[in-house]
Amino acid sequence: MTDGVTISQAAAFAGVTVKTIRHYHKNGLVEEPARDRSGYRRYGSAELLRLVQVRTLAGAGVPLAGIGPILDAGPEEFAAALVDVEENLTARIDELIARRETLRQLATGDRVLLPARACALLDRMPGLGFDADDVRTAHEALVLVRALMPEGFDEYLTQIEHGLEDPRHVAVVKLTWSAGKWAPDDPRIERLAEEVAAHFIADPSLLPTLGGLQSRQDGDTRHELLTHHGEDERPGWIRLTALIEQKLRAAGVDVP
């Protein structure tokens, strides 16, 4: 009887595929057995044992490049190598758990993209009379500000918090946001721009600024991305914003 089994039989016994065995051969993890007189490679018990060992370590998460040294090491080195593998697996598990938690938070409203302080501002908006679209737009804007102006984000939140304490300012902001849905040629935009400009001229501290962009080489590009966000859904904003900025500059208010 011819000693050993074919590669197909070895794959079945070891619980892997023929392709996997050939991959092990290619990476030097299992030596290719000699061929018999018919030209077939015959796998004996030593090769089958090695296949099972390699499969087991690979299934446990050991990179293929590290399996050979582990199997060829002495008992002490083998035990130490397994400890290292376990530590790496634990780190990967912790990372995967963190990713899963991030996905769960994203599924409940993107709150993971913002710190608790910013989320608290969003939570206040419905009670101040802002609708769901306003809250969504504000959320998106805060995410963008945090991404494009991380060094000035806390200061920006402080400015918003300051404004929300002023009922008159809240009323102006609500009117400005609702006006974004007006047509750009709506005659009310001119009057509103006058009113908003006068509001900020009276108290420039209520005007949220993007000061964190001033020191950046690409600050102009980041500023454009931030200030024009949402204009597609609120066409009146383009003309309204331009008029407000024009009137503020004419009054000597520093507008980026």
C-alpha positions as CSV (number, residue, x, y, z in Angstrom):
1,M,0.0,0.0,0.0
2,T,1.2,3.5,-0.8
3,D,2.1,5.4,2.4
4,G,0.3,8.7,3.1
5,V,-2.8,10.4,1.7
6,T,-3.4,12.8,-1.2
7,I,-3.6,16.5,-0.7
8,S,-7.4,16.4,-0.9
9,Q,-7.6,13.8,1.8
10,A,-5.1,15.7,3.9
11,A,-7.2,18.9,3.6
12,A,-10.3,17.0,4.7
13,F,-8.5,15.4,7.7
14,A,-6.9,18.7,8.8
15,G,-10.1,20.8,8.3
16,V,-8.7,23.1,5.7
17,T,-9.0,23.5,1.9
18,V,-6.5,22.4,-0.7
19,K,-5.9,26.0,-1.5
20,T,-5.0,26.7,2.1
21,I,-2.5,23.8,2.2
22,R,-0.8,25.2,-0.9
23,H,-0.7,28.6,0.7
24,Y,1.0,27.0,3.7
25,H,3.5,25.4,1.4
26,K,4.2,28.7,-0.3
27,N,4.8,30.4,3.0
28,G,7.1,27.7,4.2
29,L,4.9,26.6,7.1
30,V,4.5,23.0,6.0
31,E,7.1,21.2,3.9
32,E,5.8,19.7,0.7
33,P,6.0,15.9,0.9
34,A,7.7,13.8,-1.7
35,R,5.8,12.5,-4.7
36,D,5.0,8.8,-5.2
37,R,5.7,6.8,-8.3
38,S,2.4,8.1,-9.8
39,G,3.5,11.7,-9.3
40,Y,1.2,12.5,-6.4
41,R,2.3,14.0,-3.2
42,R,1.6,11.8,-0.2
43,Y,1.0,13.4,3.2
44,G,2.0,11.3,6.2
45,S,1.2,11.7,9.9
46,A,4.0,14.3,10.4
47,E,2.6,16.5,7.7
48,L,-1.0,16.1,9.0
49,L,0.1,17.1,12.5
50,R,1.9,20.1,11.2
51,L,-1.2,21.1,9.2
52,V,-3.4,20.9,12.2
53,Q,-0.9,22.9,14.3
54,V,-0.7,25.6,11.7
55,R,-4.5,25.7,11.2
56,T,-5.1,26.0,14.9
57,L,-2.6,28.9,15.4
58,A,-3.9,30.7,12.4
59,G,-7.5,30.3,13.6
60,A,-6.4,31.7,17.0
61,G,-5.3,34.9,15.2
62,V,-1.6,34.3,14.9
63,P,-0.2,35.9,11.7
64,L,1.2,33.4,9.3
65,A,4.6,35.0,9.5
66,G,4.7,34.2,13.2
67,I,3.5,30.6,13.1
68,G,6.7,29.0,11.9
69,P,8.9,30.5,14.6
70,I,6.4,29.5,17.3
71,L,6.1,25.9,16.1
72,D,9.9,25.6,15.8
73,A,10.6,27.1,19.2
74,G,11.4,25.2,22.4
75,P,8.8,24.7,25.1
76,E,9.6,28.0,27.0
77,E,9.8,30.1,23.9
78,F,6.6,28.5,22.6
79,A,4.8,29.4,25.9
80,A,6.1,33.0,25.8
81,A,5.1,33.4,22.2
82,L,1.5,32.3,23.0
83,V,1.4,34.9,25.8
84,D,2.4,37.6,23.3
85,V,-0.3,36.3,20.9
86,E,-2.9,36.4,23.6
87,E,-2.0,40.0,24.5
88,N,-2.2,41.1,20.9
89,L,-5.6,39.4,20.6
90,T,-6.9,41.1,23.7
91,A,-5.8,44.5,22.3
92,R,-7.6,43.7,19.1
93,I,-10.7,42.6,21.0
94,D,-10.7,45.9,22.9
95,E,-10.4,47.8,19.7
96,L,-13.3,45.9,18.1
97,I,-15.5,46.5,21.1
98,A,-14.7,50.2,20.9
99,R,-15.6,50.2,17.2
100,R,-18.9,48.4,17.9
101,E,-19.8,51.0,20.6
102,T,-19.0,53.7,18.1
103,L,-21.4,52.1,15.5
104,R,-24.1,51.8,18.2
105,Q,-23.8,55.5,19.0
106,L,-23.8,56.5,15.4
107,A,-27.0,54.5,15.0
108,T,-28.7,56.6,17.7
109,G,-28.0,59.9,16.1
110,D,-24.4,60.7,15.3
111,R,-23.8,61.9,18.9
112,V,-20.5,60.1,18.9
113,L,-19.2,62.8,16.5
114,L,-19.6,65.5,19.1
115,P,-18.6,66.0,22.8
116,A,-21.2,66.1,25.5
117,R,-21.0,69.9,25.7
118,A,-22.0,70.3,22.1
119,C,-24.8,67.7,22.4
120,A,-26.1,69.6,25.4
121,L,-26.5,72.7,23.1
122,L,-28.4,70.7,20.5
123,D,-30.7,69.3,23.2
124,R,-31.6,72.9,24.3
125,M,-32.6,74.0,20.8
126,P,-36.2,72.4,20.6
127,G,-37.0,74.1,23.9
128,L,-36.0,77.4,22.4
129,G,-38.3,76.9,19.5
130,F,-36.0,75.5,16.8
131,D,-37.5,72.7,14.7
132,A,-36.0,69.4,13.8
133,D,-34.5,70.7,10.6
134,D,-32.8,73.5,12.5
135,V,-31.3,71.0,15.0
136,R,-30.1,68.7,12.2
137,T,-28.4,71.6,10.4
138,A,-26.9,72.8,13.7
139,H,-25.6,69.3,14.4
140,E,-24.0,69.1,10.9
141,A,-22.4,72.5,11.3
142,L,-20.9,71.7,14.7
143,V,-19.5,68.4,13.3
144,L,-17.9,70.4,10.5
145,V,-16.6,73.1,12.9
146,R,-15.0,70.5,15.1
147,A,-13.4,68.8,12.1
148,L,-12.1,71.9,10.4
149,M,-11.4,74.1,13.4
150,P,-10.5,71.7,16.3
151,E,-8.3,74.2,18.1
152,G,-11.0,76.8,18.3
153,F,-14.0,74.5,18.9
154,D,-14.3,75.1,22.6
155,E,-14.2,78.8,22.2
156,Y,-16.9,78.6,19.5
157,L,-19.1,76.6,21.8
158,T,-18.6,79.3,24.5
159,Q,-19.8,81.9,22.0
160,I,-22.9,79.9,21.2
161,E,-23.7,79.3,24.9
162,H,-23.3,83.0,25.5
163,G,-25.8,83.8,22.7
164,L,-28.4,81.3,23.9
165,E,-28.6,83.1,27.2
166,D,-29.9,86.2,25.4
167,P,-33.6,85.9,24.5
168,R,-33.3,88.7,21.9
169,H,-30.4,86.9,20.3
170,V,-32.2,83.6,20.2
171,A,-35.2,85.3,18.5
172,V,-32.8,86.9,15.9
173,V,-31.2,83.5,15.2
174,K,-34.5,81.8,14.8
175,L,-35.7,84.4,12.3
176,T,-32.5,84.2,10.4
177,W,-32.7,80.5,10.1
178,S,-36.3,80.6,9.0
179,A,-35.4,83.2,6.4
180,G,-33.0,80.8,4.8
181,K,-36.0,79.1,3.3
182,W,-37.1,82.3,1.6
183,A,-36.4,82.9,-2.1
184,P,-33.2,84.9,-2.6
185,D,-35.1,87.8,-4.1
186,D,-37.6,88.0,-1.2
187,P,-37.9,91.7,-0.2
188,R,-38.0,90.7,3.5
189,I,-34.3,89.7,3.3
190,E,-33.1,93.3,3.0
191,R,-35.1,94.4,6.0
192,L,-34.0,91.3,8.0
193,A,-30.3,91.9,7.1
194,E,-30.7,95.5,8.5
195,E,-32.2,94.2,11.7
196,V,-29.6,91.4,12.2
197,A,-26.7,93.7,11.5
198,A,-28.0,96.3,14.0
199,H,-28.3,93.5,16.6
200,F,-24.6,92.5,16.2
201,I,-23.4,96.1,16.0
202,A,-25.1,96.7,19.3
203,D,-23.3,93.7,20.9
204,P,-20.5,92.2,18.7
205,S,-19.8,89.6,21.4
206,L,-22.9,87.8,20.2
207,L,-21.4,87.3,16.7
208,P,-20.0,83.7,16.5
209,T,-16.5,83.8,15.0
210,L,-14.2,81.2,13.5
211,G,-11.0,82.6,15.0
212,G,-9.3,79.3,15.0
213,L,-8.8,79.5,11.2
214,Q,-6.8,82.7,11.2
215,S,-3.5,81.0,11.9
216,R,-4.0,78.2,9.3
217,Q,-2.5,78.4,5.9
218,D,-5.6,76.9,4.4
219,G,-7.9,79.0,6.6
220,D,-9.8,80.6,3.7
221,T,-10.7,77.2,2.3
222,R,-11.9,75.9,5.6
223,H,-13.9,79.1,6.2
224,E,-15.6,78.8,2.9
225,L,-16.6,75.2,3.6
226,L,-18.1,76.2,7.0
227,T,-19.9,79.4,6.1
228,H,-21.5,77.9,3.0
229,H,-22.8,74.7,4.6
230,G,-26.5,74.3,4.2
231,E,-27.0,76.9,1.6
232,D,-28.4,74.4,-0.9
233,E,-31.4,73.7,1.5
234,R,-31.7,77.4,2.6
235,P,-31.2,79.5,-0.6
236,G,-32.1,82.7,1.2
237,W,-29.0,82.4,3.3
238,I,-26.6,83.4,0.5
239,R,-28.0,86.8,0.0
240,L,-28.9,87.4,3.6
241,T,-25.4,86.5,4.8
242,A,-23.8,88.7,2.2
243,L,-26.0,91.7,3.1
244,I,-25.4,91.2,6.9
245,E,-21.6,91.0,6.4
246,Q,-21.7,94.1,4.1
247,K,-23.6,96.1,6.7
248,L,-21.3,94.9,9.6
249,R,-18.1,95.9,7.7
250,A,-19.6,99.3,6.8
251,A,-20.2,99.8,10.6
252,G,-16.6,98.8,11.4
253,V,-17.3,95.4,12.8
254,D,-14.5,92.9,12.0
255,V,-16.0,90.1,9.9
256,P,-13.6,87.3,8.7
